[in-house]
PDB file of C-alpha atoms in Angstrom:
ATOM      1  CA  MET A  62    -112.809-115.139  73.969  1.00  0.00           C
ATOM      2  CA  ASP A  63    -114.833-117.778  72.091  1.00  0.00           C
ATOM      3  CA  ASN A  64    -118.651-117.849  71.852  1.00  0.00           C
ATOM      4  CA  LYS A  65    -119.063-120.497  74.560  1.00  0.00           C
ATOM      5  CA  ALA A  66    -116.958-118.547  77.057  1.00  0.00           C
ATOM      6  CA  MET A  67    -118.801-115.346  76.155  1.00  0.00           C
ATOM      7  CA  ALA A  68    -122.201-117.014  76.731  1.00  0.00           C
ATOM      8  CA  GLN A  69    -121.069-118.442  80.083  1.00  0.00           C
ATOM      9  CA  ARG A  70    -119.816-115.062  81.211  1.00  0.00           C
ATOM     10  CA  LYS A  71    -122.980-113.303  80.049  1.00  0.00           C
ATOM     11  CA  HIS A  72    -125.291-115.709  81.908  1.00  0.00           C
ATOM     12  CA  GLY A  73    -123.232-115.842  85.087  1.00  0.00           C
ATOM     13  CA  SER A  74    -121.905-119.374  84.859  1.00  0.00           C
ATOM     14  CA  HIS A  75    -118.243-120.196  84.956  1.00  0.00           C
ATOM     15  CA  PRO A  76    -116.754-123.580  83.965  1.00  0.00           C
ATOM     16  CA  LYS A  77    -114.541-123.776  87.089  1.00  0.00           C
ATOM     17  CA  ARG A  78    -117.114-122.595  89.615  1.00  0.00           C
ATOM     18  CA  LYS A  79    -119.407-125.009  91.396  1.00  0.00           C
ATOM     19  CA  PRO A  80    -123.011-124.019  92.025  1.00  0.00           C
ATOM     20  CA  ARG A  81    -123.633-122.544  95.460  1.00  0.00           C
ATOM     21  CA  LYS A  82    -125.199-124.878  97.987  1.00  0.00           C
ATOM     22  CA  ARG A  83    -128.278-123.448  99.613  1.00  0.00           C
ATOM     23  CA  LYS A  84    -128.866-123.455 103.346  1.00  0.00           C
ATOM     24  CA  ASN A  85    -132.416-124.805 103.097  1.00  0.00           C
ATOM     25  CA  ASP A  86    -134.826-126.261 100.575  1.00  0.00           C
ATOM     26  CA  ALA A  87    -136.514-122.996  99.630  1.00  0.00           C
ATOM     27  CA  THR A  88    -134.971-121.822  96.376  1.00  0.00           C
ATOM     28  CA  ALA A  89    -135.704-118.609  94.534  1.00  0.00           C
ATOM     29  CA  LEU A  90    -136.876-119.243  90.986  1.00  0.00           C
ATOM     30  CA  ARG A  91    -136.753-115.678  89.791  1.00  0.00           C
ATOM     31  CA  SER A  92    -135.643-112.428  91.291  1.00  0.00           C
ATOM     32  CA  VAL A  93    -136.578-109.155  89.662  1.00  0.00           C
ATOM     33  CA  ALA A  94    -134.639-106.161  90.974  1.00  0.00           C
ATOM     34  CA  GLY A  95    -136.933-103.749  92.756  1.00  0.00           C
ATOM     35  CA  SER A  96    -139.970-106.018  92.395  1.00  0.00           C
ATOM     36  CA  PRO A  97    -142.162-106.577  95.467  1.00  0.00           C
ATOM     37  CA  PHE A  98    -143.186-109.976  94.071  1.00  0.00           C
ATOM     38  CA  ASN A  99    -141.360-113.150  95.014  1.00  0.00           C
ATOM     39  CA  VAL A 100    -141.753-116.661  93.605  1.00  0.00           C
ATOM     40  CA  GLN A 101    -140.092-119.637  95.311  1.00  0.00           C
ATOM     41  CA  TYR A 102    -140.599-123.335  95.763  1.00  0.00           C
ATOM     42  CA  ALA A 103    -140.270-125.487  98.863  1.00  0.00           C
ATOM     43  CA  ASP A 104    -141.872-128.543 100.422  1.00  0.00           C
ATOM     44  CA  VAL A 105    -144.016-126.759 103.003  1.00  0.00           C
ATOM     45  CA  ASN A 106    -146.487-129.577 103.670  1.00  0.00           C
ATOM     46  CA  GLY A 107    -144.008-132.431 104.153  1.00  0.00           C
ATOM     47  CA  ASP A 108    -145.140-134.600 101.227  1.00  0.00           C
ATOM     48  CA  SER A 109    -141.642-134.584  99.626  1.00  0.00           C
ATOM     49  CA  LYS A 110    -143.014-132.572  96.677  1.00  0.00           C
ATOM     50  CA  TYR A 111    -142.318-128.918  96.094  1.00  0.00           C
ATOM     51  CA  GLU A 112    -145.111-126.374  96.358  1.00  0.00           C
ATOM     52  CA  LEU A 113    -145.037-123.089  94.446  1.00  0.00           C
ATOM     53  CA  LEU A 114    -144.924-120.111  96.842  1.00  0.00           C
ATOM     54  CA  VAL A 115    -146.008-116.720  95.501  1.00  0.00           C
ATOM     55  CA  GLN A 116    -145.827-113.669  97.740  1.00  0.00           C
ATOM     56  CA  TYR A 117    -146.824-110.125  96.943  1.00  0.00           C
ATOM     57  CA  PRO A 118    -147.907-106.871  98.634  1.00  0.00           C
ATOM     58  CA  VAL A 119    -151.548-106.190  99.525  1.00  0.00           C
ATOM     59  CA  GLY A 120    -153.026-102.942 100.726  1.00  0.00           C
ATOM     60  CA  VAL A 121    -150.849-100.215 102.185  1.00  0.00           C
ATOM     61  CA  HIS A 122    -148.619-102.319 104.461  1.00  0.00           C
ATOM     62  CA  GLY A 123    -149.594-105.954 103.973  1.00  0.00           C
ATOM     63  CA  SER A 124    -148.047-109.053 102.447  1.00  0.00           C
ATOM     64  CA  LYS A 125    -149.805-112.117 101.080  1.00  0.00           C
ATOM     65  CA  LEU A 126    -148.503-115.618 100.419  1.00  0.00           C
ATOM     66  CA  LYS A 127    -150.292-118.103  98.177  1.00  0.00           C
ATOM     67  CA  VAL A 128    -149.224-121.755  98.193  1.00  0.00           C
ATOM     68  CA  PHE A 129    -149.920-123.804  95.056  1.00  0.00           C
ATOM     69  CA  GLY A 130    -149.431-127.532  94.534  1.00  0.00           C
ATOM     70  CA  TRP A 131    -150.249-130.292  92.048  1.00  0.00           C
ATOM     71  CA  ARG A 132    -153.390-132.112  93.124  1.00  0.00           C
ATOM     72  CA  ASP A 133    -155.303-134.490  90.875  1.00  0.00           C
ATOM     73  CA  GLY A 134    -153.267-133.411  87.838  1.00  0.00           C
ATOM     74  CA  GLU A 135    -153.994-129.696  88.337  1.00  0.00           C
ATOM     75  CA  LEU A 136    -152.096-126.813  89.846  1.00  0.00           C
ATOM     76  CA  SER A 137    -154.372-125.515  92.598  1.00  0.00           C
ATOM     77  CA  GLU A 138    -154.137-123.160  95.554  1.00  0.00           C
ATOM     78  CA  LEU A 139    -153.607-125.144  98.746  1.00  0.00           C
ATOM     79  CA  ALA A 140    -153.554-122.256 101.200  1.00  0.00           C
ATOM     80  CA  HIS A 141    -152.803-118.592 101.669  1.00  0.00           C
ATOM     81  CA  LEU A 142    -151.497-116.400 104.475  1.00  0.00           C
ATOM     82  CA  GLU A 143    -151.807-112.652 104.900  1.00  0.00           C
ATOM     83  CA  VAL A 144    -150.081-110.314 107.359  1.00  0.00           C
ATOM     84  CA  GLY A 145    -150.335-106.587 107.957  1.00  0.00           C
ATOM     85  CA  THR A 146    -146.634-105.831 107.562  1.00  0.00           C
ATOM     86  CA  PRO A 147    -144.528-105.469 104.404  1.00  0.00           C
ATOM     87  CA  VAL A 148    -141.745-107.847 105.514  1.00  0.00           C
ATOM     88  CA  GLY A 149    -143.063-110.815 103.544  1.00  0.00           C
ATOM     89  CA  PHE A 150    -142.331-114.449 104.322  1.00  0.00           C
ATOM     90  CA  ASP A 151    -139.183-116.558 104.788  1.00  0.00           C
ATOM     91  CA  PHE A 152    -139.081-120.333 104.364  1.00  0.00           C
ATOM     92  CA  GLY A 153    -136.795-122.856 106.033  1.00  0.00           C
ATOM     93  CA  ASP A 154    -136.273-125.170 108.979  1.00  0.00           C
ATOM     94  CA  PHE A 155    -136.091-122.520 111.714  1.00  0.00           C
ATOM     95  CA  ASP A 156    -136.443-124.838 114.716  1.00  0.00           C
ATOM     96  CA  GLY A 157    -134.155-127.666 113.529  1.00  0.00           C
ATOM     97  CA  ASP A 158    -136.822-130.399 113.382  1.00  0.00           C
ATOM     98  CA  GLY A 159    -136.282-131.172 109.677  1.00  0.00           C
ATOM     99  CA  ARG A 160    -139.618-129.680 108.563  1.00  0.00           C
ATOM    100  CA  THR A 161    -140.137-126.444 106.627  1.00  0.00           C
ATOM    101  CA  GLU A 162    -141.626-123.517 108.508  1.00  0.00           C
ATOM    102  CA  ILE A 163    -142.781-120.105 107.338  1.00  0.00           C
ATOM    103  CA  ARG A 164    -141.547-117.051 109.224  1.00  0.00           C
ATOM    104  CA  THR A 165    -143.075-113.564 109.086  1.00  0.00           C
ATOM    105  CA  GLU A 166    -143.904-110.543 111.244  1.00  0.00           C
ATOM    106  CA  GLU A 167    -147.187-109.010 112.305  1.00  0.00           C
ATOM    107  CA  ALA A 168    -148.052-105.830 114.188  1.00  0.00           C
ATOM    108  CA  ASP A 169    -149.048-106.473 117.818  1.00  0.00           C
ATOM    109  CA  TRP A 170    -152.496-104.903 117.950  1.00  0.00           C
ATOM    110  CA  THR A 171    -153.070-105.975 121.575  1.00  0.00           C
ATOM    111  CA  VAL A 172    -151.108-102.995 122.958  1.00  0.00           C
ATOM    112  CA  GLY A 173    -153.550-100.455 121.521  1.00  0.00           C
ATOM    113  CA  LEU A 174    -151.004 -98.471 119.525  1.00  0.00           C
ATOM    114  CA  PRO A 175    -151.268 -97.297 115.917  1.00  0.00           C
ATOM    115  CA  TYR A 176    -149.583 -99.343 113.198  1.00  0.00           C
ATOM    116  CA  VAL A 177    -146.454 -97.172 112.958  1.00  0.00           C
ATOM    117  CA  SER A 178    -145.600 -97.487 116.662  1.00  0.00           C
ATOM    118  CA  ALA A 179    -147.046-100.927 117.457  1.00  0.00           C
ATOM    119  CA  PRO A 180    -144.370-103.482 118.351  1.00  0.00           C
ATOM    120  CA  ARG A 181    -143.801-106.321 115.896  1.00  0.00           C
ATOM    121  CA  VAL A 182    -144.328-109.989 116.633  1.00  0.00           C
ATOM    122  CA  LYS A 183    -142.248-112.683 114.919  1.00  0.00           C
ATOM    123  CA  LEU A 184    -144.462-115.563 113.829  1.00  0.00           C
ATOM    124  CA  VAL A 185    -143.390-119.051 112.778  1.00  0.00           C
ATOM    125  CA  LEU A 186    -146.045-121.189 111.094  1.00  0.00           C
ATOM    126  CA  ARG A 187    -146.150-124.800 109.874  1.00  0.00           C
ATOM    127  CA  TRP A 188    -148.545-126.847 107.751  1.00  0.00           C
ATOM    128  CA  ASN A 189    -150.563-129.243 109.944  1.00  0.00           C
ATOM    129  CA  GLY A 190    -152.084-131.273 107.097  1.00  0.00           C
ATOM    130  CA  ILE A 191    -155.105-129.013 106.657  1.00  0.00           C
ATOM    131  CA  CYS A 192    -153.868-125.448 107.151  1.00  0.00           C
ATOM    132  CA  PHE A 193    -150.985-123.420 108.582  1.00  0.00           C
ATOM    133  CA  GLU A 194    -150.820-123.251 112.362  1.00  0.00           C
ATOM    134  CA  GLU A 195    -148.720-121.062 114.603  1.00  0.00           C
ATOM    135  CA  VAL A 196    -145.600-122.755 115.988  1.00  0.00           C
ATOM    136  CA  SER A 197    -144.170-119.791 117.867  1.00  0.00           C
ATOM    137  CA  ARG A 198    -144.830-116.129 118.545  1.00  0.00           C
ATOM    138  CA  GLN A 199    -142.180-113.795 119.914  1.00  0.00           C
ATOM    139  CA  ARG A 200    -142.356-110.064 120.465  1.00  0.00           C
ATOM    140  CA  LYS A 201    -139.550-108.285 118.669  1.00  0.00           C
ATOM    141  CA  ALA A 202    -137.683-105.403 120.310  1.00  0.00           C
ATOM    142  CA  ARG A 203    -137.714-102.114 118.414  1.00  0.00           C
ATOM    143  CA  THR A 204    -134.613 -99.976 118.590  1.00  0.00           C
ATOM    144  CA  VAL A 205    -134.814 -96.200 118.646  1.00  0.00           C
ATOM    145  CA  GLY A 206    -131.483 -94.447 119.092  1.00  0.00           C
ATOM    146  CA  HIS A 207    -129.620 -96.436 121.724  1.00  0.00           C
ATOM    147  CA  GLU A 208    -132.691 -97.735 123.532  1.00  0.00           C
ATOM    148  CA  ALA A 209    -134.553-100.961 122.864  1.00  0.00           C
ATOM    149  CA  LEU A 210    -138.298-100.683 123.264  1.00  0.00           C
ATOM    150  CA  LEU A 211    -140.344-103.643 124.451  1.00  0.00           C
ATOM    151  CA  ASP A 212    -144.032-103.995 125.280  1.00  0.00           C
ATOM    152  CA  GLY A 213    -145.082-100.978 123.229  1.00  0.00           C
ATOM    153  CA  GLY A 214    -142.763 -98.531 124.985  1.00  0.00           C
ATOM    154  CA  SER A 215    -142.563 -95.009 123.651  1.00  0.00           C
ATOM    155  CA  PRO A 216    -139.433 -93.465 122.096  1.00  0.00           C
ATOM    156  CA  TRP A 217    -140.469 -90.104 123.613  1.00  0.00           C
ATOM    157  CA  PRO A 218    -139.286 -89.024 127.064  1.00  0.00           C
ATOM    158  CA  VAL A 219    -141.861 -89.012 129.845  1.00  0.00           C
ATOM    159  CA  LEU A 220    -142.339 -85.535 131.300  1.00  0.00           C
ATOM    160  CA  PHE A 221    -143.525 -85.081 134.855  1.00  0.00           C
ATOM    161  CA  ALA A 222    -145.205 -81.924 136.085  1.00  0.00           C
ATOM    162  CA  ALA A 223    -144.781 -81.040 139.701  1.00  0.00           C
ATOM    163  CA  THR A 224    -146.544 -78.383 141.672  1.00  0.00           C
ATOM    164  CA  VAL A 225    -144.772 -76.428 144.388  1.00  0.00           C
ATOM    165  CA  ASP A 226    -146.735 -75.035 147.334  1.00  0.00           C
TER     166      ASP A 226
END
């Protein structure tokens, strides 16, 4: 094997293979195995220019996304999002309208349950020109065993006590 072939094999390229086409505009720049950090780029504000998207963990369970873009010749933070779950953020056209949305999950605190048992809500957000606004919110079913739990249901059986006269 010559040096060129060895270098191609080492770096994962192959002369006969075509690059994979991606499903959406969001493209990973760097992936570090086991790293909770993620850096991507996508046009999230619809200006036909890519923004730099940096997401990382915050606190015990949270995820944060910072969006950077070139403005007036400088790289500056345009916006940030933070959620209380470790799932992070996905980028793409999730509703088929041709614009990039951001998808994540948040704990549903309205049901009055602790974090570990609170149902999750799927959120889809989009840039409105000033900030990110919610496009859709959908409660996600949790599965325990063979049962799906909705609306904060409990995985534990309900026990009834009866008195006999």
